[in-house]
Coordinates of C-alpha atoms in Angstrom, one line a residue:
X1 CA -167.0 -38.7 57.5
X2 CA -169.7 -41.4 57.8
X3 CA -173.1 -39.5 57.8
X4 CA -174.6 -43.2 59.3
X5 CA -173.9 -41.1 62.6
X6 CA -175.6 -38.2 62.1
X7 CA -178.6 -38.8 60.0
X8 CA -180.1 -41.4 62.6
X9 CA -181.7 -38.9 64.5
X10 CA -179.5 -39.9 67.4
X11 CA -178.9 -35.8 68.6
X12 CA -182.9 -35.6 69.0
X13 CA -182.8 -38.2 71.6
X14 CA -183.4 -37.0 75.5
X15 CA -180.8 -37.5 77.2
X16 CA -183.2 -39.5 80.0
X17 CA -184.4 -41.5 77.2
X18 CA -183.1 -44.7 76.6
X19 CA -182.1 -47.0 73.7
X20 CA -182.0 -51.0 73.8
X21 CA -178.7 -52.4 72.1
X22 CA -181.0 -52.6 68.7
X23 CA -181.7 -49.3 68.3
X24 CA -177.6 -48.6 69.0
X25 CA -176.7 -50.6 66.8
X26 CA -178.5 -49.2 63.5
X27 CA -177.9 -45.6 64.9
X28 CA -174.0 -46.1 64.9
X29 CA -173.8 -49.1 62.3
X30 CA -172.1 -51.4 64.5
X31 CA -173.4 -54.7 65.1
X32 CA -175.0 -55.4 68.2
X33 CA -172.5 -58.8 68.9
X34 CA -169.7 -55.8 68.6
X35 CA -171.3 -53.7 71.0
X36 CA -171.4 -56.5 73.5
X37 CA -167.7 -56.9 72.6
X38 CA -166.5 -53.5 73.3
X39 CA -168.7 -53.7 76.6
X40 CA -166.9 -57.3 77.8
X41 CA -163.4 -56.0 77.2
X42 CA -164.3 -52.7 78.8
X43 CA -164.0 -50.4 76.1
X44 CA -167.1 -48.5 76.7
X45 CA -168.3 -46.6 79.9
X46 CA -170.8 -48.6 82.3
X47 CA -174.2 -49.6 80.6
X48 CA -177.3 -49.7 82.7
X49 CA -179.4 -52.3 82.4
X50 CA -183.0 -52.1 82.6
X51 CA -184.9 -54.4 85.5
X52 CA -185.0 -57.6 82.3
X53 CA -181.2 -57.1 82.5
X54 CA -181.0 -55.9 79.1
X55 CA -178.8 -53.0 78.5
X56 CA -180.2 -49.5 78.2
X57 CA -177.9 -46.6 76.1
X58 CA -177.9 -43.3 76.9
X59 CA -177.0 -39.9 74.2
X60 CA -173.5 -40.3 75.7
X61 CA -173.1 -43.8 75.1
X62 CA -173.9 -43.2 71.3
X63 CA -171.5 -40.5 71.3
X64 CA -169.1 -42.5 72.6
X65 CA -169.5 -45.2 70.1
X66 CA -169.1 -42.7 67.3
X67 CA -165.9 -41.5 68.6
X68 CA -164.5 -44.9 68.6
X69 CA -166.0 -46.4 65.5
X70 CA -163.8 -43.0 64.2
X71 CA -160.4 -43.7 65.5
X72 CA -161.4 -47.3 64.6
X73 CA -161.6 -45.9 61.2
X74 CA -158.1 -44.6 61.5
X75 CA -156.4 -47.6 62.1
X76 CA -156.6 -47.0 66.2
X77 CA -156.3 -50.4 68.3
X78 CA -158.4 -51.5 70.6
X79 CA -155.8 -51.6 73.0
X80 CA -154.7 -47.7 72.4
X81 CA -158.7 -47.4 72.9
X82 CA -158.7 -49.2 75.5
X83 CA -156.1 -46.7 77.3
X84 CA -158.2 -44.0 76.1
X85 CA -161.2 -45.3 77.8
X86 CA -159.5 -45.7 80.9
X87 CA -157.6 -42.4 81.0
X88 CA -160.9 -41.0 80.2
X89 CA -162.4 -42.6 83.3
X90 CA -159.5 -41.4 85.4
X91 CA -160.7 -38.2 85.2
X92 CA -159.5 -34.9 84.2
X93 CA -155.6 -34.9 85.7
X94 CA -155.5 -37.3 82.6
X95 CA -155.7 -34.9 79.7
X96 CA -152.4 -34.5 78.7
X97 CA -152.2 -38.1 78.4
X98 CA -155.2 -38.2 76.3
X99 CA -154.3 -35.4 74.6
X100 CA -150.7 -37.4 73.5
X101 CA -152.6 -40.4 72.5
X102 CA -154.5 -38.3 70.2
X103 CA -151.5 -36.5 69.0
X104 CA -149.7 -39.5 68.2
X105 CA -153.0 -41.3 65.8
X106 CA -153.6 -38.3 63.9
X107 CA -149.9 -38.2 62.8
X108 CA -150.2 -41.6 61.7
X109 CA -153.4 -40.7 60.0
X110 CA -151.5 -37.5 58.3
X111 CA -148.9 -40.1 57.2
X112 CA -151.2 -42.4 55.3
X113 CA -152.8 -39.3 53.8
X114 CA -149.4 -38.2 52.6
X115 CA -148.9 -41.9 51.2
X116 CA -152.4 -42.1 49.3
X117 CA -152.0 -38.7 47.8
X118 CA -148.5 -39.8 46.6
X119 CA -150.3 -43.2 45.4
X120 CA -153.5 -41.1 43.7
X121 CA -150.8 -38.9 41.7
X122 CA -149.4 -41.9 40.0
X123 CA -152.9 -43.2 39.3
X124 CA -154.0 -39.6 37.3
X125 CA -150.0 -39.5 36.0
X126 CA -151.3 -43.3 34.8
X127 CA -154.2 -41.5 33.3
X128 CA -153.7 -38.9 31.7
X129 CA -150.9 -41.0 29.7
X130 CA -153.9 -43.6 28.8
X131 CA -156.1 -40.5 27.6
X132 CA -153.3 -39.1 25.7
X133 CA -152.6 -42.3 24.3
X134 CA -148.4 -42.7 25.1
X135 CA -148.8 -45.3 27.5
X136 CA -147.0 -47.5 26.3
X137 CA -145.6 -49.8 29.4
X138 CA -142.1 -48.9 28.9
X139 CA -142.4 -46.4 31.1
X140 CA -142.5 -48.6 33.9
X141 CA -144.8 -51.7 34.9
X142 CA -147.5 -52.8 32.2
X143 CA -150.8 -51.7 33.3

């Protein structure tokens, strides 16, 4: 896990305070163009804006940006997002829904763990034939 999220001192923040897009952007790391991205598509809840029209982030809002900079991590589209976001605004009759899409990435994520462990055991079987010197390539492809 990225510590980016949790050493910005983010969880300190009142939750009546607010941040300008700046501030959002080094406390979760994404850039503030993206922010602006994820607003104009309508991936993220309703920013307020402050009387100067610029936008104003609440503790939510950064928690919500961590979740999906996460699941953005794990390969999850913006449109499945997307459907998150707006089953999430539909309210609570919408868990189970939420709950499936949820299901449904981390078993794609506990697939690609099952492929990189299978992938890192040929790397250290690849090693420890180096270190014991019989590597000799015949054993499969020369590396």
């Amino acid at each position: 896990m990225n510590s980016r999220f949790y050493d910005s001192g983010v969880d300190t923040i009142d939750e009546a305070a607010t941040l300008g897009i700046g501030d959002v952007a080094k406390a979760t790391g994404l850039s503030e163009d993206t922010l602006r991205y994820y607003e104009r598509i309508g991936l993220t809840p309703h920013i307020e804006r402050a009387p100067s029209g610029h936008r104003r982030y609440r503790n939510g809002d950064l928690a919500w940006f961590t979740f999906v900079t996460h699941m953005r991590a794990t390969g999850m589209s913006l449109e499945t997002l997307g459907r998150y976001a707006d089953l999430l605004r539909a309210g609570a009759a919408t868990a189970a829904a939420r709950r499936e899409l949820l299901t449904a990435q981390a078993a794609l994520i506990n697939d690609r763990i099952a492929d990189l462990h299978a992938a890192l055991a040929v790397i250290e079987h690849k090693l420890e034939r180096l270190d014991a010197g019989t590597s000799t390539g015949s054993d499969g492809p020369r590396c």
